[in-house]
Structure formats: structure tokens, C-alpha cells
Amino acid sequence: MEYGTINILTARSLGLLAGLTVWLGLASGTALAQDDGFDWATIGDPGNRDTLPDEVPQWSELEIGGVDYEYRIARTELTVQQHFEFVQAYWEYLPRGERTKRAFTGQWIGVAGSMDDPQYYIRSGAAKRPADLTWRHAARLANWLHNGKVMEQWAFENGAYDTSTFGYNDDGTFTDQAERNPDAKFWIPSQDELTKALFWDPAKNGDEGGYWMFPHSKDTVPISGAPWDGGETNAGAHPDDFPPLDVGSYPWAASPWGLLDGSGGQSEWTEFVPDENRSIRVRRGTMEYESFPDHFDRLDQWRSGTPYGVSYGIRFAAAIPSPSTIIPVLLGLSMFTRRRRHR
Amino acid sequence: MLITTLQAGAQPDVPDIEFTPATNENGSASGSFTAEEIGGKWNITITCNYTPWGGYGTFKVKVETHKDEVIRFITVDGYTTGASTRLHVRGTNQYQACGPVEYIQADMPNEVKLVELWMEGDLGTAPYTGQDVIEGFDQIGGVDIVGDVYGDIVTTGVSQNSIYVIKGDLHGNLIALDGYHRDIKILSIGGSGGNLYGDIIAENGWIKSLIVDESIGSPGAPVNIWSRASLDYLECQDLYANIDTTLYGLSAAIYELRVESADPARGNFEGSINCGYFENADDPNDGNDPARFVITGEQRGEITIARDQLESVDFGTIMADTLFSIGYTLLSKSTMNINGSSTDPKGLKGQIIINSTNGSFSWDGTVKVDGTVLSPVPYYDNKSVDLGGGAVGLVPFSTHRVSCSPVHGR
């Protein structure tokens, strides 16, 4: 091949090489190119320890964050656009009275029409804002992703979470499946998984590893303010200061693994159901304009949410793609390389 | 028995109260408390004595009790020189709420905020008597109550932007003397609760979101929903209320109002709605997201837009017992879409009056009923029977040439 000649085959090989480079960067947490419509970060360093008491001074008994396997987690919270796909696909399976409620649409999806013929739309400018949805709808969305977004009701009702378990006991506790199915491809992150992705830094403390107090790789409170004013979060700000922002508006305020909006945006669901209180799922973090980020965004502060009726944000976790999907790429690259040498 | 302690001791049911920081610069205690159990209920008095090191600071008071314990009151007094005091009330385990509380009050010269209240059981005691159950706080951060509320919650600060989740009924008023209500959710659990029986008031701010699973008010007993600035979103199954965004010196907007139910006997409105105008401020160019006014059931009352109607708004049905007034002009860029219901699209059954102030205002915008534009304006040819039986009139009125008896000219 002549130097300086760029042909289609060369361009394809360059693309394959670029993809391989990105894949090799996963182990250190470099973000993948988007797949499944999500921008994933791979969380490595399996076997990291839980928090130590002096890392969680406001709740010294807390021991969280240790995860002994690799997994992926979305760099940003679910967007309104992503939520909108689900709303449009699932509404017909909902009881009529729930189709136009905010518990289904969240605050950024509007509804024209009626309960029998709802016409959903994304509110002006809101497509990239963080979505808010109930835990149960987030679980259905995880199921749908697991099942490849098949447009049939079964695809929403199992996969990651069996929705036939969703119900209540007389004492107010719920009967919902506590944890994801073992073979779930997409799921709502556990408390440990979310903690590790937002707070654990393998390079902290001279490479011993440690937890930051706040989710932007610092032990100091994120600065409330607009991105163009040097802010690090829209929590703690006032709605009169600046309008609602898209996800990822503070790229300089990332977790050690590249996750954004750990403060502000939306408060985020986890999968965790405490044994001592089976009427809640645990959530963390502030939402936009919410007060007291210096308290609620801390590593040692976790809050509650019932799985129905109240809507918060979500960033999904996902399995690492299996090696079988990588081998064809490597074989293809290898074959191409041999052809080049023979020219 | 009177107990004074800074730590929960061998008795696990004693309230755990913690001050952060625990001491002042001179080593003196930053606060103290008494916790007295009388008749199975705890009376907790917290006295703050905090002077921040080197300037303005934050003083945190955390009250944790087991959810089986009942608190009669928590009172926070004393002073914090140049500092803001924050109160946290929750369970002894970070995943648990505290038990029932009768009232929480602050009586301090400095700023004091209730950052979080997470409780199981009722706040206050039945029946509602008008007593404050939370008072004296400049700001409330988040309130999560698994139970009913019997009393008023009043805040005073400019920075007030509370988030309330009440899984039960609210028998009482939420009043922000300054600041705004961010999100109010009154939810039912297992078919129980989810009703609002008190007023929601933001005297110097707005109400961003009010979501009630069941009913707001009750027949013959409407509640007041008042704000100085806009009411952004209201959702319930029945609405018995007097809503007003014109009371406090502004004529503010209502963005979206949804009174809907799958139960055909519900979706009812009774009361009054007064606003500056209907507008969706998130869609200032009036794109695909107009203001919305959806009432699927019976309507009895008056709906008054005090000023110009600026933007487009979608309606369901304007019922026969509804009088809808626009004080000034229906502006040219405004379209009132009266869409009716899926079973009865001719949704103009009541009366719409434009220039109800009898000034020199005009009908410049568009009124559509079931997609049909009323024209020409103001003396349109569309027959009342084709619209649903109602009419739109520009003050001063004129009779419809055809929809009258006898027909004009006979």
C-alpha cells in the first residue's frame, strides 16, 4: 500500500483499531463509546474495600462501596429523551388512571389528549435533562433494556426484576423483589455499586485507594452555581439563578470513574432495601436547586423513597459485555493485518 | 423522670441528640438538652449555645429516636451567634424514621432550619384544631411523613423551598410566609390517605408542584391554594378549592392544572380559580407545550384570568356551570383549544367572557372547539349546539344571530 493513500479498507481498519484501544482502556474506567444509547463507564478495581469509619463520620457504622466484580454504570443520569421512549412504549399497559400522572411521565414529559389517547411529548428544551420516575418504572425500564426494547408487554415485566412481585403487605412494607435477577443485563445499581462509582478512588491516599466525601472527586462541597460561572452543581442554587440544565453540564465535576451529576440534577435511586425497613428503597444525592448539598451529597448520607408515587432520577448499571463479542473483532483485525503484510 | 444526657446510654429508647460541633472554641458545650418522658411521650427541649469559630458557621442538631417512641414536642431555643442552626429529626438508624411527633418548634433569634424530618406515624394529633405542628423555622428542606398531619406547618424564610412527601392525609395548612413550596406530594397507601384538607399558601413565592393522589378539599369545604407567583402544576382526582395567584400584588400564571380520574364519578371541580393568565413559562415561544387546564368531571365555579391571556392553553371541557372570564384581551398569539373528552368532544358547554373588566380590550386570539375555529370574531357564525351548548362573548355582548330565539331577523 502506498503511503498517503487512504481507502475505505484503511478507514475501516482504523475504526477497528480505535475501538480496540477504547476497549483496552476499560480497565482504568475510561468511558466507552455509547451503546444501547448510554455512555457507560466501566468500574474496575474489583475487591476494593468498604468505607472506613473515619470516611463516614456522620454514620460511622456504615460499611459500603466494596464491590468484588467489574460492572458498567452510566456516566450520566437517565435523560428525558431516554425516559420518553419508555413512556411511549409502556403507557398502554398502565391502568387508565395512571397514564397522565406525573408519577409516570415525570416533570419534563407533557401529556396532551386524554387517558385513553395520551399524546406524550418532551417539554421544550428538556430532552437532555435528567428524568424523574418511580422506582417501579425504573425497574420496568431496566427490564425493557434487558429484553432489547421489544415492544411487547412481557418485555417490561421481567428480565431484571419480576414485576409480578410488586405489591404491598398490610403493614405498608412491599413485596417487591429486593435485588435484581442474577442474569440481569441492566439494573438499578446497588448501594455499593453506586457508592463505588461516585466516591471510590483507587489512586487516593498514595494509590492505597480511598473514598472522597463528595461525588466530584473532592472532600469539599461542590460549588453551587451555573457552569458558566465556575459552578460544580445546580444543587443549592435558586431557580431564578439559571434555568434547568442538561445532564453532564459540569464535566469538570466528575467522580474518579468519570460519572457526572452526582450532585444536583436528580436524586438517584438505588436497588437497596434495608432489612430494617422494607417499605423503602434507598436513594442518594440532591436534585437541582435542592438545598443543603453540603449535607445530602455526602458519602455518609442516604435517604429513603417509596417505590411508587415519588419520582427520582436513575443511572443504570449494566453487565460487562461478554468476551465472545470481542473475539470476532480481534479475529477480523488479525486477518486484515495478515492481508496487509502480503501486499 | 428527668434525663439530661449527651449520649444515648444503656437505655436504647432514650432520644439520641447530637450537636455538631460539640463544643465552642472556648471548650464550652455548644448545646444541651433535656428529654423528659411523661405518659409514654418524650418532651425534648434543646438549648443552643453556639458561637462559630472565626465567623459565620453552621450548627447542626440531630435528634434520633426509635420509631416506636412517641415525641410530644421538640423545642429548639437558645442562640447561635452569627450562625445558622440546622435541625435533623429521624430514626436511630439511617434507614429508619422516627416515631410520631406532636409538634416541633423553634424559638431562636438567629436563622434556624429544619433540614429533614423523616417520621412514621402522625404529625400532630387528631382532630385538627389549628395548632402549628411545625413553626418558627426559616426553612424546611425535606419532610417525609408516613402518616397523617393534624396541624399547620409554617415557615418564614426567603430561602424556603420545601419538599413534602406525606403518605396520608394533610389536615392543616402549609404556609410559606416567604420563599416557595417546591414539591408537595400527598400520597395514598393501599387506598388510605392521599387527601388534602388544608390550605397551601406561598405569600411571597410560588407553588411549583402540588400532587395529591385523591382529593383536594371536599364538597362544600373548599381549601385555599394561594401564591404570589405562579402555580406551576397541580394534579388530583377531585378539586374543591379556591385557587388564586392574584392576591399578593402580582397577577401570576397557572401553568398546568389536571383534575382527572379513571373513575367516571370523579374528576370534579368546585370553587374558583383566579390567575393572571395561563402560561407555561418553560415554553415562552408557545411551541408544543402550552399551558393545560384539564378537568374531566363536573365543574361548578368561576375561572377568571385577570389580565391578558398571553399564550395558548389546552382545555378539556368548559362545563355548563362554569363561567370563564378573561379580564383583558385574548391576545393574537393565544389559542384556546377546547378539546372536550374522548366521548364528547364538543367541550364548550359553559360561558367564556372576554374583556370581562368592560374595558377596551379585544378578542384577537383564536378559540377552537373540537378543532373548529370560532369565526369570524367576535360575532362568530358557529352555532352553540355545535359547540356543546355554550358560548364565547366579548363584552359588551351581542346576541348570536342564529343561536337565539327567535333567530335574528324574524
mmCIF file with all atom_site columns, C-alpha atoms in Angstrom, chain A residues 58-59 62 64 96-97 100-103 107-108 110-116 121-124 129 172 191 238-240 272 274 276-277 279-280 282 287-292 294-296 300-304 306 308-312, chain B residues 60 62 67 86 88 90 93-97 113-116 118 120 139-141 144 159 161 163 165 167 180 182-183 185 187-189 206 208-209 211 233 235-237 256 258 260-262 280 282-283 287-290 292 314 342:
data_model
loop_
_atom_site.group_PDB
_atom_site.id
_atom_site.type_symbol
_atom_site.label_atom_id
_atom_site.label_alt_id
_atom_site.label_comp_id
_atom_site.label_asym_id
_atom_site.label_entity_id
_atom_site.label_seq_id
_atom_site.pdbx_PDB_ins_code
_atom_site.Cartn_x
_atom_site.Cartn_y
_atom_site.Cartn_z
_atom_site.occupancy
_atom_site.B_iso_or_equiv
_atom_site.pdbx_formal_charge
_atom_site.auth_seq_id
_atom_site.auth_comp_id
_atom_site.auth_asym_id
_atom_site.auth_atom_id
_atom_site.pdbx_PDB_model_num
ATOM 1   C CA . GLN A 1 58  ? -21.751 11.195 60.256 1.00 0.00 ? 58  GLN A CA 1
ATOM 2   C CA . TRP A 1 59  ? -22.587 7.500  60.233 1.00 0.00 ? 59  TRP A CA 1
ATOM 3   C CA . LEU A 1 62  ? -21.818 2.477  57.587 1.00 0.00 ? 62  LEU A CA 1
ATOM 4   C CA . ILE A 1 64  ? -20.462 0.404  51.857 1.00 0.00 ? 64  ILE A CA 1
ATOM 5   C CA . ARG A 1 96  ? -56.016 4.330  32.635 1.00 0.00 ? 96  ARG A CA 1
ATOM 6   C CA . GLY A 1 97  ? -55.830 6.479  35.715 1.00 0.00 ? 97  GLY A CA 1
ATOM 7   C CA . THR A 1 100 ? -51.321 11.041 32.649 1.00 0.00 ? 100 THR A CA 1
ATOM 8   C CA . LYS A 1 101 ? -49.909 11.220 36.150 1.00 0.00 ? 101 LYS A CA 1
ATOM 9   C CA . ARG A 1 102 ? -46.543 12.718 36.882 1.00 0.00 ? 102 ARG A CA 1
ATOM 10  C CA . ALA A 1 103 ? -45.590 9.531  38.641 1.00 0.00 ? 103 ALA A CA 1
ATOM 11  C CA . GLN A 1 107 ? -41.923 16.591 35.250 1.00 0.00 ? 107 GLN A CA 1
ATOM 12  C CA . TRP A 1 108 ? -40.441 17.004 31.776 1.00 0.00 ? 108 TRP A CA 1
ATOM 13  C CA . GLY A 1 110 ? -46.089 16.608 28.901 1.00 0.00 ? 110 GLY A CA 1
ATOM 14  C CA . VAL A 1 111 ? -49.363 14.973 28.026 1.00 0.00 ? 111 VAL A CA 1
ATOM 15  C CA . ALA A 1 112 ? -51.952 16.192 25.600 1.00 0.00 ? 112 ALA A CA 1
ATOM 16  C CA . GLY A 1 113 ? -55.075 14.249 24.790 1.00 0.00 ? 113 GLY A CA 1
ATOM 17  C CA . SER A 1 114 ? -56.791 12.039 27.336 1.00 0.00 ? 114 SER A CA 1
ATOM 18  C CA . MET A 1 115 ? -56.178 8.960  29.442 1.00 0.00 ? 115 MET A CA 1
ATOM 19  C CA . ASP A 1 116 ? -57.463 6.822  26.599 1.00 0.00 ? 116 ASP A CA 1
ATOM 20  C CA . TYR A 1 121 ? -44.216 14.963 24.195 1.00 0.00 ? 121 TYR A CA 1
ATOM 21  C CA . ILE A 1 122 ? -40.983 16.211 25.613 1.00 0.00 ? 122 ILE A CA 1
ATOM 22  C CA . ARG A 1 123 ? -41.335 19.669 27.070 1.00 0.00 ? 123 ARG A CA 1
ATOM 23  C CA . SER A 1 124 ? -39.455 22.406 25.264 1.00 0.00 ? 124 SER A CA 1
ATOM 24  C CA . ARG A 1 129 ? -32.351 16.990 31.215 1.00 0.00 ? 129 ARG A CA 1
ATOM 25  C CA . GLY A 1 172 ? -47.005 -0.960 54.485 1.00 0.00 ? 172 GLY A CA 1
ATOM 26  C CA . GLN A 1 191 ? -25.891 0.985  47.096 1.00 0.00 ? 191 GLN A CA 1
ATOM 27  C CA . HIS A 1 238 ? -32.123 29.005 43.112 1.00 0.00 ? 238 HIS A CA 1
ATOM 28  C CA . PRO A 1 239 ? -34.367 28.580 40.064 1.00 0.00 ? 239 PRO A CA 1
ATOM 29  C CA . ASP A 1 240 ? -34.113 32.314 39.453 1.00 0.00 ? 240 ASP A CA 1
ATOM 30  C CA . PHE A 1 272 ? -31.090 -1.296 48.133 1.00 0.00 ? 272 PHE A CA 1
ATOM 31  C CA . PRO A 1 274 ? -32.739 -2.164 54.156 1.00 0.00 ? 274 PRO A CA 1
ATOM 32  C CA . GLU A 1 276 ? -34.815 -2.935 58.970 1.00 0.00 ? 276 GLU A CA 1
ATOM 33  C CA . ASN A 1 277 ? -37.182 -1.027 56.723 1.00 0.00 ? 277 ASN A CA 1
ATOM 34  C CA . SER A 1 279 ? -41.005 -0.016 52.905 1.00 0.00 ? 279 SER A CA 1
ATOM 35  C CA . ILE A 1 280 ? -38.293 1.999  51.193 1.00 0.00 ? 280 ILE A CA 1
ATOM 36  C CA . VAL A 1 282 ? -32.605 3.921  49.330 1.00 0.00 ? 282 VAL A CA 1
ATOM 37  C CA . MET A 1 287 ? -31.702 17.307 42.861 1.00 0.00 ? 287 MET A CA 1
ATOM 38  C CA . GLU A 1 288 ? -31.390 20.592 41.022 1.00 0.00 ? 288 GLU A CA 1
ATOM 39  C CA . TYR A 1 289 ? -31.976 23.639 43.209 1.00 0.00 ? 289 TYR A CA 1
ATOM 40  C CA . GLU A 1 290 ? -32.327 21.462 46.287 1.00 0.00 ? 290 GLU A CA 1
ATOM 41  C CA . SER A 1 291 ? -30.953 22.953 49.462 1.00 0.00 ? 291 SER A CA 1
ATOM 42  C CA . PHE A 1 292 ? -28.231 21.601 51.698 1.00 0.00 ? 292 PHE A CA 1
ATOM 43  C CA . ASP A 1 294 ? -23.269 20.024 51.874 1.00 0.00 ? 294 ASP A CA 1
ATOM 44  C CA . HIS A 1 295 ? -25.358 17.529 53.811 1.00 0.00 ? 295 HIS A CA 1
ATOM 45  C CA . PHE A 1 296 ? -27.274 15.443 51.290 1.00 0.00 ? 296 PHE A CA 1
ATOM 46  C CA . ASP A 1 300 ? -22.459 9.135  54.521 1.00 0.00 ? 300 ASP A CA 1
ATOM 47  C CA . GLN A 1 301 ? -25.924 10.494 53.771 1.00 0.00 ? 301 GLN A CA 1
ATOM 48  C CA . TRP A 1 302 ? -28.598 8.276  52.289 1.00 0.00 ? 302 TRP A CA 1
ATOM 49  C CA . ARG A 1 303 ? -32.307 8.871  52.048 1.00 0.00 ? 303 ARG A CA 1
ATOM 50  C CA . SER A 1 304 ? -35.455 6.957  51.501 1.00 0.00 ? 304 SER A CA 1
ATOM 51  C CA . THR A 1 306 ? -41.116 4.545  48.370 1.00 0.00 ? 306 THR A CA 1
ATOM 52  C CA . TYR A 1 308 ? -44.374 4.174  43.933 1.00 0.00 ? 308 TYR A CA 1
ATOM 53  C CA . GLY A 1 309 ? -45.750 7.693  43.862 1.00 0.00 ? 309 GLY A CA 1
ATOM 54  C CA . VAL A 1 310 ? -42.470 9.549  44.206 1.00 0.00 ? 310 VAL A CA 1
ATOM 55  C CA . SER A 1 311 ? -40.109 10.095 41.319 1.00 0.00 ? 311 SER A CA 1
ATOM 56  C CA . TYR A 1 312 ? -36.369 10.449 41.362 1.00 0.00 ? 312 TYR A CA 1
ATOM 57  C CA . LYS B 2 60  ? -26.165 21.034 63.397 1.00 0.00 ? 60  LYS B CA 1
ATOM 58  C CA . LYS B 2 62  ? -29.512 15.865 65.200 1.00 0.00 ? 62  LYS B CA 1
ATOM 59  C CA . LYS B 2 67  ? -39.808 4.651  65.544 1.00 0.00 ? 67  LYS B CA 1
ATOM 60  C CA . ARG B 2 86  ? -29.909 23.135 61.325 1.00 0.00 ? 86  ARG B CA 1
ATOM 61  C CA . HIS B 2 88  ? -32.404 16.938 61.658 1.00 0.00 ? 88  HIS B CA 1
ATOM 62  C CA . ARG B 2 90  ? -35.112 10.998 62.009 1.00 0.00 ? 90  ARG B CA 1
ATOM 63  C CA . ASN B 2 93  ? -30.872 4.062  62.149 1.00 0.00 ? 93  ASN B CA 1
ATOM 64  C CA . GLN B 2 94  ? -30.198 5.997  58.990 1.00 0.00 ? 94  GLN B CA 1
ATOM 65  C CA . TYR B 2 95  ? -32.637 3.733  57.180 1.00 0.00 ? 95  TYR B CA 1
ATOM 66  C CA . GLN B 2 96  ? -35.454 4.312  59.618 1.00 0.00 ? 96  GLN B CA 1
ATOM 67  C CA . ALA B 2 97  ? -37.789 7.083  60.516 1.00 0.00 ? 97  ALA B CA 1
ATOM 68  C CA . LYS B 2 113 ? -33.748 25.445 59.507 1.00 0.00 ? 113 LYS B CA 1
ATOM 69  C CA . LEU B 2 114 ? -35.460 22.098 59.674 1.00 0.00 ? 114 LEU B CA 1
ATOM 70  C CA . VAL B 2 115 ? -33.278 20.286 57.179 1.00 0.00 ? 115 VAL B CA 1
ATOM 71  C CA . GLU B 2 116 ? -35.033 16.952 57.347 1.00 0.00 ? 116 GLU B CA 1
ATOM 72  C CA . TRP B 2 118 ? -38.492 11.668 58.492 1.00 0.00 ? 118 TRP B CA 1
ATOM 73  C CA . GLU B 2 120 ? -43.630 7.236  60.815 1.00 0.00 ? 120 GLU B CA 1
ATOM 74  C CA . GLN B 2 139 ? -36.716 26.972 56.013 1.00 0.00 ? 139 GLN B CA 1
ATOM 75  C CA . ILE B 2 140 ? -37.773 23.382 55.703 1.00 0.00 ? 140 ILE B CA 1
ATOM 76  C CA . GLY B 2 141 ? -35.661 21.163 53.490 1.00 0.00 ? 141 GLY B CA 1
ATOM 77  C CA . ASP B 2 144 ? -41.223 12.705 54.749 1.00 0.00 ? 144 ASP B CA 1
ATOM 78  C CA . SER B 2 159 ? -34.812 30.712 51.092 1.00 0.00 ? 159 SER B CA 1
ATOM 79  C CA . ASN B 2 161 ? -38.114 25.812 49.146 1.00 0.00 ? 161 ASN B CA 1
ATOM 80  C CA . ILE B 2 163 ? -40.176 19.290 49.625 1.00 0.00 ? 163 ILE B CA 1
ATOM 81  C CA . VAL B 2 165 ? -43.971 13.840 50.984 1.00 0.00 ? 165 VAL B CA 1
ATOM 82  C CA . LYS B 2 167 ? -48.228 9.393  52.886 1.00 0.00 ? 167 LYS B CA 1
ATOM 83  C CA . TYR B 2 180 ? -41.777 28.982 47.903 1.00 0.00 ? 180 TYR B CA 1
ATOM 84  C CA . ARG B 2 182 ? -41.106 23.322 45.723 1.00 0.00 ? 182 ARG B CA 1
ATOM 85  C CA . ASP B 2 183 ? -42.823 19.958 45.726 1.00 0.00 ? 183 ASP B CA 1
ATOM 86  C CA . LYS B 2 185 ? -46.895 15.200 47.360 1.00 0.00 ? 185 LYS B CA 1
ATOM 87  C CA . LEU B 2 187 ? -49.994 10.166 48.651 1.00 0.00 ? 187 LEU B CA 1
ATOM 88  C CA . SER B 2 188 ? -52.284 7.320  49.446 1.00 0.00 ? 188 SER B CA 1
ATOM 89  C CA . ILE B 2 189 ? -51.014 3.985  50.649 1.00 0.00 ? 189 ILE B CA 1
ATOM 90  C CA . TRP B 2 206 ? -44.648 30.199 44.049 1.00 0.00 ? 206 TRP B CA 1
ATOM 91  C CA . LYS B 2 208 ? -44.023 24.558 41.914 1.00 0.00 ? 208 LYS B CA 1
ATOM 92  C CA . SER B 2 209 ? -45.797 21.241 42.172 1.00 0.00 ? 209 SER B CA 1
ATOM 93  C CA . ILE B 2 211 ? -49.664 16.412 43.615 1.00 0.00 ? 211 ILE B CA 1
ATOM 94  C CA . TYR B 2 233 ? -48.507 22.181 38.429 1.00 0.00 ? 233 TYR B CA 1
ATOM 95  C CA . GLU B 2 235 ? -52.744 17.185 39.979 1.00 0.00 ? 235 GLU B CA 1
ATOM 96  C CA . CYS B 2 236 ? -55.557 15.461 41.838 1.00 0.00 ? 236 CYS B CA 1
ATOM 97  C CA . GLN B 2 237 ? -58.696 13.422 41.265 1.00 0.00 ? 237 GLN B CA 1
ATOM 98  C CA . GLU B 2 256 ? -50.906 23.215 34.334 1.00 0.00 ? 256 GLU B CA 1
ATOM 99  C CA . ARG B 2 258 ? -55.058 18.424 35.938 1.00 0.00 ? 258 ARG B CA 1
ATOM 100 C CA . GLU B 2 260 ? -58.523 13.658 36.266 1.00 0.00 ? 260 GLU B CA 1
ATOM 101 C CA . SER B 2 261 ? -59.706 10.284 37.353 1.00 0.00 ? 261 SER B CA 1
ATOM 102 C CA . ALA B 2 262 ? -60.384 6.920  35.803 1.00 0.00 ? 262 ALA B CA 1
ATOM 103 C CA . ASN B 2 280 ? -46.174 27.697 30.504 1.00 0.00 ? 280 ASN B CA 1
ATOM 104 C CA . ASP B 2 282 ? -40.876 26.823 30.156 1.00 0.00 ? 282 ASP B CA 1
ATOM 105 C CA . ASP B 2 283 ? -42.259 27.307 26.684 1.00 0.00 ? 283 ASP B CA 1
ATOM 106 C CA . GLY B 2 287 ? -44.173 25.878 20.945 1.00 0.00 ? 287 GLY B CA 1
ATOM 107 C CA . ASN B 2 288 ? -45.554 22.444 21.543 1.00 0.00 ? 288 ASN B CA 1
ATOM 108 C CA . ASP B 2 289 ? -46.057 22.810 25.256 1.00 0.00 ? 289 ASP B CA 1
ATOM 109 C CA . PRO B 2 290 ? -48.964 25.121 26.033 1.00 0.00 ? 290 PRO B CA 1
ATOM 110 C CA . ARG B 2 292 ? -53.027 22.971 30.243 1.00 0.00 ? 292 ARG B CA 1
ATOM 111 C CA . ASP B 2 314 ? -55.499 23.447 26.126 1.00 0.00 ? 314 ASP B CA 1
ATOM 112 C CA . SER B 2 342 ? -62.941 11.320 24.075 1.00 0.00 ? 342 SER B CA 1
#
